[in-house]
Tab-separated table of C-alpha atoms and ligand atoms in Angstrom:
chain	number	residue	atom	x	y	z
A	732	UNK	CA	0.000	0.000	0.000
A	733	UNK	CA	1.154	3.504	-0.797
A	734	UNK	CA	1.837	5.558	2.301
A	735	UNK	CA	0.175	8.944	2.287
A	736	UNK	CA	2.449	11.673	3.739
A	737	UNK	CA	-0.371	14.164	4.206
A	738	UNK	CA	-2.248	11.694	6.379
A	739	UNK	CA	0.826	10.953	8.490
A	740	UNK	CA	1.329	14.685	9.009
A	741	UNK	CA	-2.298	15.082	10.057
A	742	UNK	CA	-1.944	12.193	12.495
A	743	UNK	CA	1.154	13.780	14.060
A	744	UNK	CA	-0.634	17.086	14.453
A	745	UNK	CA	-3.594	15.549	16.273
A	746	UNK	CA	-1.367	13.421	18.508
A	747	UNK	CA	0.840	16.410	19.424
A	748	UNK	CA	-2.392	18.143	20.445
A	749	UNK	CA	-3.225	15.364	22.942
A	750	UNK	CA	-6.009	13.986	20.755
A	751	UNK	CA	-6.826	10.276	20.343
A	752	UNK	CA	-6.797	8.960	16.778
A	753	UNK	CA	-7.388	5.610	15.084
A	754	UNK	CA	-4.223	3.937	13.762
A	755	UNK	CA	-3.712	0.801	11.690
A	756	UNK	CA	-1.578	-2.087	12.907
A	757	UNK	CA	-1.102	-5.561	11.442
A	758	UNK	CA	-3.171	-7.115	14.262
A	759	UNK	CA	-6.144	-4.756	14.723
A	760	UNK	CA	-6.639	-0.982	14.604
A	761	UNK	CA	-5.676	0.910	17.758
A	762	UNK	CA	-7.043	3.997	19.499
A	763	UNK	CA	-3.765	5.850	19.934
A	764	UNK	CA	-2.555	8.721	22.116
A	765	UNK	CA	0.709	10.095	23.528
A	766	UNK	CA	1.691	7.582	26.239
A	767	UNK	CA	3.594	10.271	28.173
A	768	UNK	CA	0.573	12.552	28.455
A	769	UNK	CA	-1.942	12.250	31.310
A	770	UNK	CA	-4.481	14.255	29.390
A	771	UNK	CA	-4.247	12.249	26.166
A	772	UNK	CA	-4.291	8.829	27.852
A	773	UNK	CA	-7.239	9.770	30.052
A	774	UNK	CA	-9.192	10.425	26.868
A	775	UNK	CA	-8.605	6.853	25.669
A	776	UNK	CA	-10.348	5.432	28.751
A	777	UNK	CA	-13.210	7.871	28.401
A	778	UNK	CA	-13.786	7.190	24.699
A	779	UNK	CA	-13.699	3.416	25.125
A	780	UNK	CA	-15.631	3.321	28.399
A	781	UNK	CA	-12.709	1.309	29.703
A	782	UNK	CA	-12.266	0.627	33.448
A	783	UNK	CA	-9.260	2.531	34.834
A	784	UNK	CA	-7.730	-0.693	36.221
A	785	UNK	CA	-7.220	-2.200	32.760
A	786	UNK	CA	-3.721	-1.115	31.647
A	787	UNK	CA	-2.856	-0.085	28.085
A	788	UNK	CA	-0.236	-1.463	25.689
A	789	UNK	CA	2.421	1.015	24.568
A	790	UNK	CA	3.749	0.951	20.992
A	791	UNK	CA	7.387	1.746	20.157
A	792	UNK	CA	9.453	2.155	17.031
A	793	UNK	CA	12.674	0.679	18.432
A	794	UNK	CA	14.328	-0.872	21.480
A	795	UNK	CA	16.338	2.303	21.899
A	796	UNK	CA	13.089	4.183	22.565
A	797	UNK	CA	11.799	1.416	24.804
A	798	UNK	CA	14.894	1.486	27.021
A	799	UNK	CA	13.906	4.907	28.313
A	800	UNK	CA	10.868	3.331	29.951
A	801	UNK	CA	11.513	-0.371	30.619
A	802	UNK	CA	14.115	-2.797	31.924
A	803	UNK	CA	14.989	-5.323	29.243
A	804	UNK	CA	16.440	-8.796	29.850
A	805	UNK	CA	18.076	-11.613	27.865
A	806	UNK	CA	14.850	-13.382	27.147
A	807	UNK	CA	13.320	-10.203	25.812
A	808	UNK	CA	16.355	-9.496	23.605
A	809	UNK	CA	16.185	-12.978	22.160
A	810	UNK	CA	12.475	-12.822	21.354
A	811	UNK	CA	12.674	-9.252	20.128
A	812	UNK	CA	15.423	-10.113	17.647
A	813	UNK	CA	13.505	-12.872	15.958
A	814	UNK	CA	9.852	-11.851	16.399
A	815	UNK	CA	9.642	-8.061	16.373
A	816	UNK	CA	8.299	-6.038	14.791
A	817	UNK	CA	5.231	-8.256	14.823
A	818	UNK	CA	2.091	-9.451	16.615
A	819	UNK	CA	3.599	-9.950	20.071
A	820	UNK	CA	3.315	-7.861	23.251
A	821	UNK	CA	5.882	-8.163	26.036
A	822	UNK	CA	5.185	-7.338	29.677
A	823	UNK	CA	8.329	-5.836	31.185
A	824	UNK	CA	9.385	-3.998	34.356
A	825	UNK	CA	8.839	-0.279	34.211
A	826	UNK	CA	11.858	1.937	34.998
A	827	UNK	CA	11.475	4.387	37.871
A	828	UNK	CA	12.486	7.295	35.655
A	829	UNK	CA	9.977	6.363	32.947
A	830	UNK	CA	7.722	9.163	31.727
A	831	UNK	CA	4.807	6.828	30.913
A	832	UNK	CA	1.584	8.319	32.277
A	833	UNK	CA	0.249	6.605	35.406
A	834	UNK	CA	-3.083	6.270	33.599
A	835	UNK	CA	-1.477	3.759	31.221
A	836	UNK	CA	-0.252	1.390	33.932
A	837	UNK	CA	-2.882	2.102	36.573
A	838	UNK	CA	0.102	2.819	38.862
A	839	UNK	CA	1.542	-0.685	38.369
A	840	UNK	CA	5.255	-1.383	37.995
A	841	UNK	CA	5.000	-3.285	34.718
A	842	UNK	CA	4.303	-2.186	31.158
A	843	UNK	CA	2.935	-3.987	28.093
A	844	UNK	CA	5.002	-3.041	25.025
A	845	UNK	CA	4.698	-3.816	21.353
A	846	UNK	CA	6.497	-3.049	18.090
A	847	UNK	CA	3.902	-3.168	15.336
A	848	UNK	CA	5.147	-4.213	11.895
A	849	UNK	CA	2.532	-2.272	9.895
A	850	UNK	CA	4.490	0.149	7.681
A	851	UNK	CA	2.213	3.151	8.272
A	852	UNK	CA	2.315	2.614	12.042
A	853	UNK	CA	6.111	2.356	11.927
A	854	UNK	CA	6.513	5.571	9.960
A	855	UNK	CA	4.212	7.338	12.391
A	856	UNK	CA	6.049	6.001	15.475
A	857	UNK	CA	9.400	6.967	14.005
A	858	UNK	CA	8.206	10.552	13.495
A	859	UNK	CA	7.016	11.083	17.075
A	860	UNK	CA	8.931	12.121	20.188
A	861	UNK	CA	6.895	9.779	22.384
A	862	UNK	CA	5.522	6.227	22.221
A	863	UNK	CA	1.818	5.568	21.598
A	864	UNK	CA	-0.544	4.017	24.097
A	865	UNK	CA	-3.108	2.149	22.005
A	866	UNK	CA	-5.750	-0.352	23.011
A	867	UNK	CA	-7.865	-1.888	20.271
A	868	UNK	CA	-10.074	0.835	18.774
A	869	UNK	CA	-13.439	-0.501	19.922
A	870	UNK	CA	-15.869	0.432	22.671
A	871	UNK	CA	-14.937	-1.641	25.754
A	872	UNK	CA	-15.925	-5.342	25.531
A	873	UNK	CA	-16.783	-5.182	21.821
A	874	UNK	CA	-15.176	-6.578	18.679
A	875	UNK	CA	-11.790	-5.183	17.657
A	876	UNK	CA	-11.750	-3.261	14.349
A	877	UNK	CA	-9.721	-4.480	11.378
A	878	UNK	CA	-10.417	-1.610	8.942
A	879	UNK	CA	-10.754	2.155	9.060
A	880	UNK	CA	-14.523	1.799	8.522
A	881	UNK	CA	-14.789	-0.526	11.529
A	882	UNK	CA	-13.173	2.161	13.684
A	883	UNK	CA	-15.650	4.713	12.350
A	884	UNK	CA	-18.434	2.253	13.202
A	885	UNK	CA	-17.271	2.271	16.814
A	886	UNK	CA	-16.611	5.953	17.459
A	887	UNK	CA	-18.179	7.914	14.611
A	888	UNK	CA	-17.404	11.623	14.941
A	889	UNK	CA	-16.192	11.210	18.542
A	890	UNK	CA	-12.659	10.861	17.243
A	891	UNK	CA	-11.272	13.443	14.881
A	892	UNK	CA	-9.050	11.303	12.686
A	893	UNK	CA	-8.453	7.711	11.604
A	894	UNK	CA	-5.250	6.931	9.749
A	895	UNK	CA	-5.896	4.689	6.715
A	896	UNK	CA	-3.851	1.497	6.569
A	897	UNK	CA	-5.933	-1.051	4.678
A	898	UNK	CA	-7.244	-4.201	6.263
A	899	UNK	CA	-5.228	-5.594	9.209
A	900	UNK	CA	-3.351	-8.619	7.876
A	901	UNK	CA	-3.352	-10.691	11.064
A	902	UNK	CA	-6.894	-9.735	12.055
A	903	UNK	CA	-6.611	-10.672	15.747
A	904	UNK	CA	-4.885	-8.978	18.710
A	905	UNK	CA	-1.238	-9.644	19.577
A	906	UNK	CA	-0.124	-12.578	21.713
A	907	UNK	CA	0.859	-11.315	25.177
A	908	UNK	CA	3.835	-12.816	27.027
A	909	UNK	CA	4.938	-11.680	30.469
A	910	UNK	CA	8.729	-11.666	30.928
A	911	UNK	CA	8.622	-10.116	34.401
A	912	UNK	CA	9.293	-13.453	36.101
A	913	UNK	CA	9.074	-16.850	34.392
A	914	UNK	CA	7.701	-16.413	30.869
A	915	UNK	CA	3.958	-16.717	30.916
A	916	UNK	CA	1.353	-16.321	28.177
A	917	UNK	CA	-1.363	-13.885	29.238
A	918	UNK	CA	-3.316	-13.764	25.982
A	919	UNK	CA	-3.362	-15.976	22.892
A	920	UNK	CA	-3.211	-14.004	19.684
A	921	UNK	CA	-1.620	-13.357	16.322
A	922	UNK	CA	1.663	-15.102	17.055
A	923	UNK	CA	1.366	-18.889	17.345
A	924	UNK	CA	2.580	-19.886	20.844
A	925	UNK	CA	4.248	-23.020	19.497
A	926	UNK	CA	6.764	-20.661	17.821
A	927	UNK	CA	7.383	-19.013	21.198
A	928	UNK	CA	7.775	-22.347	22.960
A	929	UNK	CA	10.359	-23.417	20.364
A	930	UNK	CA	12.343	-20.200	20.702
A	931	UNK	CA	12.348	-20.453	24.492
A	932	UNK	CA	12.900	-24.230	24.413
A	933	UNK	CA	10.206	-24.676	27.001
A	934	UNK	CA	6.568	-25.545	27.226
A	935	UNK	CA	5.072	-22.188	27.988
A	936	UNK	CA	2.819	-21.798	30.959
A	937	UNK	CA	-0.482	-20.281	30.052
A	938	UNK	CA	-2.779	-18.799	32.626
A	939	UNK	CA	-5.752	-18.122	30.461
A	940	UNK	CA	-9.200	-19.133	31.636
A	941	UNK	CA	-8.236	-18.857	35.275
A	942	UNK	CA	-10.251	-16.223	37.043
A	943	UNK	CA	-8.339	-16.260	40.314
A	944	UNK	CA	-5.081	-15.279	38.663
A	945	UNK	CA	-5.843	-12.524	36.268
A	946	UNK	CA	-2.542	-10.862	35.506
A	947	UNK	CA	-4.114	-9.233	32.518
A	948	UNK	CA	-7.091	-7.407	33.916
A	949	UNK	CA	-10.039	-7.522	31.565
A	950	UNK	CA	-9.315	-11.122	30.706
A	951	UNK	CA	-11.921	-12.553	33.072
A	952	UNK	CA	-14.686	-10.312	31.885
A	953	UNK	CA	-16.925	-10.723	28.886
A	954	UNK	CA	-14.953	-9.475	25.905
A	955	UNK	CA	-14.787	-9.474	22.123
A	956	UNK	CA	-18.566	-9.658	22.095
A	957	UNK	CA	-20.799	-8.959	19.107
A	958	UNK	CA	-23.568	-8.308	21.658
A	959	UNK	CA	-25.715	-11.306	20.649
A	960	UNK	CA	-25.648	-14.905	22.003
A	961	UNK	CA	-23.114	-17.339	20.529
A	962	UNK	CA	-23.658	-21.125	20.571
A	963	UNK	CA	-20.453	-23.158	20.181
A	964	UNK	CA	-19.946	-26.662	18.695
A	965	UNK	CA	-23.145	-26.434	16.683
A	966	UNK	CA	-23.911	-29.202	14.214
A	967	UNK	CA	-27.149	-27.879	12.761
A	968	UNK	CA	-28.498	-24.367	12.877
A	969	UNK	CA	-31.815	-23.135	14.026
A	970	UNK	CA	-33.811	-20.982	11.624
A	971	UNK	CA	-32.866	-17.574	12.992
A	972	UNK	CA	-29.164	-18.231	13.597
A	973	UNK	CA	-26.146	-17.114	11.595
A	974	UNK	CA	-23.881	-20.149	11.191
A	975	UNK	CA	-20.095	-19.650	11.272
A	976	UNK	CA	-18.157	-22.370	9.446
A	977	UNK	CA	-14.559	-23.158	8.607
A	978	UNK	CA	-15.186	-26.006	6.175
A	979	UNK	CA	-17.331	-26.030	3.029
A	980	UNK	CA	-20.741	-27.681	3.306
A	981	UNK	CA	-22.413	-29.282	0.350
A	982	UNK	CA	-25.642	-27.372	0.691
A	983	UNK	CA	-25.946	-23.602	0.401
A	984	UNK	CA	-27.741	-21.394	2.847
A	985	UNK	CA	-27.838	-17.629	3.146
A	986	UNK	CA	-27.246	-17.978	6.904
A	987	UNK	CA	-23.819	-19.562	6.320
A	988	UNK	CA	-20.728	-17.450	6.973
A	989	UNK	CA	-17.388	-19.014	6.114
A	990	UNK	CA	-14.180	-18.068	7.939
A	991	UNK	CA	-12.477	-20.493	5.558
A	992	UNK	CA	-13.756	-23.109	3.129
A	993	UNK	CA	-10.796	-25.415	3.561
A	994	UNK	CA	-10.336	-25.710	7.313
A	995	UNK	CA	-7.482	-23.185	7.193
A	996	UNK	CA	-7.173	-21.887	10.756
A	997	UNK	CA	-4.903	-18.947	9.976
A	998	UNK	CA	-7.318	-17.712	7.335
A	999	UNK	CA	-10.178	-18.312	9.791
A	1000	UNK	CA	-8.679	-16.254	12.599
A	1001	UNK	CA	-8.047	-13.430	10.142
A	1002	UNK	CA	-11.713	-13.420	9.107
A	1003	UNK	CA	-13.202	-13.848	12.595
A	1004	UNK	CA	-13.791	-10.232	13.651
A	1005	UNK	CA	-14.793	-9.099	10.180
A	1006	UNK	CA	-17.394	-11.867	10.035
A	1007	UNK	CA	-18.777	-11.238	13.530
A	1008	UNK	CA	-19.173	-7.562	12.707
A	1009	UNK	CA	-20.916	-8.376	9.423
A	1010	UNK	CA	-23.347	-10.806	11.046
A	1011	UNK	CA	-24.278	-8.215	13.617
A	1012	UNK	CA	-24.779	-5.545	10.971
A	1013	UNK	CA	-27.080	-7.836	9.007
A	1014	UNK	CA	-29.318	-7.885	12.067
A	1015	UNK	CA	-28.994	-11.511	13.205
A	1016	UNK	CA	-29.941	-12.025	16.837
A	1017	UNK	CA	-28.045	-15.299	17.401
A	1018	UNK	CA	-24.876	-17.017	16.224
A	1019	UNK	CA	-24.013	-20.709	16.010
A	1020	UNK	CA	-20.443	-21.875	15.395
A	1021	UNK	CA	-19.199	-25.152	13.919
A	1022	UNK	CA	-16.678	-27.013	16.111
A	1023	UNK	CA	-13.247	-25.464	15.669
A	1024	UNK	CA	-10.256	-27.711	16.434
A	1025	UNK	CA	-8.212	-26.744	19.482
A	1026	UNK	CA	-4.861	-26.423	17.751
A	1027	UNK	CA	-2.688	-23.488	16.682
A	1028	UNK	CA	-4.939	-20.602	15.557
A	1029	UNK	CA	-8.011	-22.676	16.412
A	1030	UNK	CA	-7.008	-22.134	20.063
A	1031	UNK	CA	-7.178	-18.386	19.529
A	1032	UNK	CA	-10.567	-18.527	17.804
A	1033	UNK	CA	-11.996	-20.695	20.584
A	1034	UNK	CA	-10.526	-18.397	23.245
A	1035	UNK	CA	-12.261	-15.356	21.743
A	1036	UNK	CA	-15.550	-17.146	21.042
A	1037	UNK	CA	-15.677	-18.516	24.586
A	1038	UNK	CA	-15.241	-15.044	26.013
A	1039	UNK	CA	-17.711	-13.569	23.573
A	1040	UNK	CA	-20.288	-16.227	24.458
A	1041	UNK	CA	-20.160	-15.546	28.215
A	1042	UNK	CA	-23.355	-14.034	29.478
B	2126	TXA	O1	-2.715	-6.297	18.931
B	2126	TXA	C1	-2.860	-5.630	19.951
B	2126	TXA	O2	-2.316	-5.940	21.024
B	2126	TXA	C2	-3.754	-4.378	19.864
B	2126	TXA	C3	-3.069	-3.393	18.906
B	2126	TXA	C4	-3.810	-2.087	18.803
B	2126	TXA	O3	-1.738	-3.200	19.300
B	2126	TXA	N1	-3.939	-3.803	21.157
B	2126	TXA	C5	-4.725	-4.398	22.101
B	2126	TXA	O4	-4.857	-3.667	23.278
B	2126	TXA	O5	-5.284	-5.463	21.938
B	2126	TXA	P1	-6.014	-3.915	24.349
B	2126	TXA	O6	-5.889	-2.819	25.325
B	2126	TXA	O7	-7.309	-4.052	23.658
B	2126	TXA	O8	-5.601	-5.241	25.042
B	2126	TXA	C6	-4.440	-5.235	25.834
B	2126	TXA	C7	-4.503	-6.257	26.930
B	2126	TXA	C8	-5.544	-5.928	27.975
B	2126	TXA	O9	-6.290	-7.099	28.264
B	2126	TXA	C9	-4.704	-5.526	29.179
B	2126	TXA	O10	-5.314	-5.915	30.375
B	2126	TXA	C10	-3.400	-6.256	28.960
B	2126	TXA	O11	-3.229	-6.244	27.578
B	2126	TXA	N2	-2.259	-5.554	29.580
B	2126	TXA	C11	-1.807	-4.329	29.289
B	2126	TXA	N3	-0.781	-3.982	30.097
B	2126	TXA	C12	-0.577	-5.016	30.914
B	2126	TXA	C13	0.332	-5.285	31.989
B	2126	TXA	N4	1.241	-4.397	32.372
B	2126	TXA	N5	0.250	-6.474	32.610
B	2126	TXA	C14	-0.658	-7.397	32.224
B	2126	TXA	N6	-1.543	-7.209	31.233
B	2126	TXA	C15	-1.522	-6.047	30.583
B	2127	MG	MG1	-9.154	-4.821	23.239
């Protein structure tokens, strides 16, 4: 995609003015603001209706920038070298002298950091004198946006600018790994955890559907929800349901929505949010989902659908 200089300049102007804007990343679009500014970051929480105790991820251009705010360690350096920029977020220790706004961390001593690979996001980050705090650009608990139009759907005129970046290639949020103590996966996402396990030569501990140990606040709550009931492991649909499938059926039905026609789980995860948003827009009141295998990106799809189906 051609990068539009005028748009980047506009984005910089709004951000320097403590405004929140929509930005593209390869995972999902973010609602971005100056991470060093109390005023700008407070606006993010207000716009999203996000509880103050749910910390934000901060986006950097390079490790050199990151080192002003966080302690790095060997494990981080190793993973950074081979996997960044890309769909992975690291939780690191915050430095005392860091200028990150307390709103971002909710006064905690750790910080979630990410280096997005999306070209437009990288050019923007490189041009700024501060990193960008950016949660997914959706109203709290809803579906993350994967296009500029999706972001507009969420916030309308409440935000002044959305930077165009095409459709997000990964289509699902980043994988989150905490490197504060022993490596621990806090959220499944766009980077397959088997790749992480190989790099670290260990079977990674995941604390995912465990309510008593929520290191990532917001994880235990209903999330990623299209706002209508979702029925998992469905074999047949009822009349009024939209049916989400990953494998081609012989018969045709206008209620069928394919994430993939060939059981391709990477393609399916990419199409998940787009499809959920479409089904909701078409006015369906219920969703049924074909069984999705619990392996590689199937794990991510099931994680999100389980959370979305919680009442
Ligand atoms: O792909 C992504 O990660 C997207 C794009 C825009 O970068 N961002 C994103 O942010 O998904 P958000 O805020 O929607 O989800 C971030 C998650 C939240 O569940 C939050 O609780 C967790 O990361 N988190 C942030 N900082 C944390 C920290 N210091 N410790 C533990 N969890 C943290
Ligand atoms: Mg989110």
